[in-house]
Structures are given as structure tokens and as C-alpha cells.
GROMACS .gro file of C-alpha atoms in nm:
model
  132
    1UNK     CA    1   4.056  -4.388   1.212
    2UNK     CA    2   4.198  -4.283   1.552
    3UNK     CA    3   3.997  -4.094   1.807
    4UNK     CA    4   4.018  -3.990   2.152
    5UNK     CA    5   3.792  -3.777   2.378
    6UNK     CA    6   3.969  -3.595   2.667
    7UNK     CA    7   3.814  -3.409   2.984
    8UNK     CA    8   3.969  -3.187   3.224
    9UNK     CA    9   3.765  -3.120   3.540
   10UNK     CA   10   3.845  -2.904   3.848
   11UNK     CA   11   3.637  -2.630   4.065
   12UNK     CA   12   3.439  -2.429   3.837
   13UNK     CA   13   3.634  -2.570   3.472
   14UNK     CA   14   3.514  -2.818   3.235
   15UNK     CA   15   3.751  -2.899   2.932
   16UNK     CA   16   3.628  -3.137   2.698
   17UNK     CA   17   3.799  -3.226   2.413
   18UNK     CA   18   3.788  -3.463   2.087
   19UNK     CA   19   3.958  -3.587   1.836
   20UNK     CA   20   3.986  -3.793   1.507
   21UNK     CA   21   4.308  -3.839   1.296
   22UNK     CA   22   4.487  -3.581   1.555
   23UNK     CA   23   4.179  -3.333   1.424
   24UNK     CA   24   4.100  -3.201   1.810
   25UNK     CA   25   3.776  -2.991   1.846
   26UNK     CA   26   3.613  -2.850   2.172
   27UNK     CA   27   3.279  -2.911   2.294
   28UNK     CA   28   3.119  -2.707   2.534
   29UNK     CA   29   2.957  -2.845   2.813
   30UNK     CA   30   2.963  -2.703   3.166
   31UNK     CA   31   3.025  -2.784   3.482
   32UNK     CA   32   2.806  -2.934   3.773
   33UNK     CA   33   2.645  -2.646   3.948
   34UNK     CA   34   2.861  -2.762   4.255
   35UNK     CA   35   3.162  -2.707   4.015
   36UNK     CA   36   3.328  -3.009   3.992
   37UNK     CA   37   3.201  -3.267   3.713
   38UNK     CA   38   2.988  -3.259   3.417
   39UNK     CA   39   2.651  -3.098   3.383
   40UNK     CA   40   2.604  -3.384   3.119
   41UNK     CA   41   2.568  -3.744   3.218
   42UNK     CA   42   2.751  -4.034   3.066
   43UNK     CA   43   2.459  -4.194   2.992
   44UNK     CA   44   2.309  -3.872   2.787
   45UNK     CA   45   2.638  -3.884   2.587
   46UNK     CA   46   2.582  -4.213   2.516
   47UNK     CA   47   2.277  -4.151   2.356
   48UNK     CA   48   2.354  -3.836   2.213
   49UNK     CA   49   2.685  -4.056   2.014
   50UNK     CA   50   2.403  -4.324   1.890
   51UNK     CA   51   2.203  -4.020   1.756
   52UNK     CA   52   2.501  -3.828   1.601
   53UNK     CA   53   2.660  -4.116   1.433
   54UNK     CA   54   2.317  -4.210   1.269
   55UNK     CA   55   2.252  -3.878   1.153
   56UNK     CA   56   2.587  -3.821   1.012
   57UNK     CA   57   2.537  -4.148   0.862
   58UNK     CA   58   2.225  -4.106   0.714
   59UNK     CA   59   2.349  -3.800   0.519
   60UNK     CA   60   2.659  -4.043   0.422
   61UNK     CA   61   2.441  -4.290   0.299
   62UNK     CA   62   2.205  -4.091   0.120
   63UNK     CA   63   2.487  -3.912  -0.075
   64UNK     CA   64   2.636  -4.239  -0.200
   65UNK     CA   65   2.288  -4.291  -0.331
   66UNK     CA   66   2.243  -3.943  -0.477
   67UNK     CA   67   1.933  -3.866  -0.238
   68UNK     CA   68   1.899  -3.525  -0.145
   69UNK     CA   69   1.781  -3.486   0.228
   70UNK     CA   70   1.639  -3.194   0.352
   71UNK     CA   71   1.645  -3.246   0.734
   72UNK     CA   72   1.717  -3.552   1.000
   73UNK     CA   73   1.598  -3.570   1.324
   74UNK     CA   74   1.686  -3.859   1.548
   75UNK     CA   75   1.568  -3.949   1.901
   76UNK     CA   76   1.736  -4.191   2.137
   77UNK     CA   77   1.629  -4.317   2.461
   78UNK     CA   78   1.713  -4.556   2.707
   79UNK     CA   79   1.699  -4.645   3.085
   80UNK     CA   80   1.980  -4.605   3.330
   81UNK     CA   81   1.872  -4.770   3.735
   82UNK     CA   82   2.112  -4.811   4.010
   83UNK     CA   83   2.448  -4.703   4.019
   84UNK     CA   84   2.668  -4.987   3.863
   85UNK     CA   85   2.400  -5.118   3.610
   86UNK     CA   86   2.412  -5.130   3.269
   87UNK     CA   87   2.163  -4.939   3.065
   88UNK     CA   88   1.882  -5.095   2.941
   89UNK     CA   89   1.595  -5.055   2.674
   90UNK     CA   90   1.762  -4.845   2.394
   91UNK     CA   91   1.558  -4.722   2.112
   92UNK     CA   92   1.550  -4.490   1.881
   93UNK     CA   93   1.317  -4.310   1.585
   94UNK     CA   94   1.418  -4.112   1.288
   95UNK     CA   95   1.230  -3.870   1.087
   96UNK     CA   96   1.359  -3.813   0.730
   97UNK     CA   97   1.252  -3.517   0.535
   98UNK     CA   98   1.329  -3.545   0.155
   99UNK     CA   99   1.178  -3.504  -0.179
  100UNK     CA  100   1.303  -3.890  -0.259
  101UNK     CA  101   1.016  -4.163  -0.277
  102UNK     CA  102   0.912  -4.265   0.039
  103UNK     CA  103   1.051  -4.651  -0.006
  104UNK     CA  104   1.417  -4.500  -0.095
  105UNK     CA  105   1.425  -4.334   0.236
  106UNK     CA  106   1.287  -4.611   0.391
  107UNK     CA  107   1.579  -4.849   0.242
  108UNK     CA  108   1.767  -4.550   0.343
  109UNK     CA  109   1.723  -4.555   0.695
  110UNK     CA  110   1.677  -4.977   0.718
  111UNK     CA  111   2.051  -5.001   0.578
  112UNK     CA  112   2.207  -4.701   0.786
  113UNK     CA  113   2.067  -4.912   1.092
  114UNK     CA  114   2.271  -5.202   0.941
  115UNK     CA  115   2.574  -5.019   0.902
  116UNK     CA  116   2.599  -4.762   1.199
  117UNK     CA  117   2.905  -4.766   1.346
  118UNK     CA  118   2.875  -4.691   1.715
  119UNK     CA  119   2.555  -4.892   1.701
  120UNK     CA  120   2.738  -5.171   1.613
  121UNK     CA  121   3.008  -5.116   1.887
  122UNK     CA  122   2.768  -5.134   2.157
  123UNK     CA  123   2.534  -5.403   1.971
  124UNK     CA  124   2.893  -5.662   1.944
  125UNK     CA  125   2.935  -5.596   2.292
  126UNK     CA  126   3.293  -5.363   2.302
  127UNK     CA  127   3.613  -5.452   2.538
  128UNK     CA  128   3.652  -5.149   2.733
  129UNK     CA  129   3.999  -5.188   2.929
  130UNK     CA  130   4.146  -4.932   3.207
  131UNK     CA  131   4.512  -4.857   3.139
  132UNK     CA  132   4.745  -4.868   3.425
   0.00000   0.00000   0.00000
């Protein structure tokens, strides 16, 4: 899958689009009160990416196991220090409501932790290249 994220920003205008294999979707994020930049910071979006990935992957893996999930909650936290410093102390918790046996849900959570793509990208250290 080829993915892309695009931001266009000017005074009082902040347009956000994501794509997977050419299928584009708009994401509503307001500009900063000053009108320039995003009201949501990159660290928050990184944590949201982790939470979204894990949530979606739980449903995907549950479906493969024929487990029915009633609800999923994922809470991700991390710390960012001074400008230019990498984030640290990334942790997350999940709460899954299901009528499946608790042991099956615990196994689902542990397995999903091992296969979650965004998590594994960060765990393995992604290469990020600025193109000319």
C-alpha cells in the first residue's frame, strides 16, 4: 500500500488530506488561533497514529479469529521535551469489551501488539528522508 499525507496551510486555512493507494480522505483539523500552522501538533498526531493503528488492527485480528468486539479504547502517551529532542516514554493501554473469553482477548491484544505496523515502524527505527 502506498500512503501519503498532505498539508496545505496559509492564513486561516489548514487543509489536511491522507491517501492510501490513491483513495483520498480529508481530515478536519483547524488552524492555530494565529491562523498559521495546525492547532494539533505532530506529537499528538503521532500518538493518534499509534492509537488508530492498534484499534484498527485489533478489529482486523479479531475478525480473523472470529471474535466479536463490542468496543475498543486505546490510550497512548509519550513525552516531548525541548525543541529538536526526540519523544520518549511511549506507552499505551487498551480496553476491549467483548463476550469472548478473557484469555482469548488477552491473547488477541498481545498478538496485535506484535503485528501493529505503525508500532513496528517506530520500534525498528524508520528512515526519514527530506527530498529536494
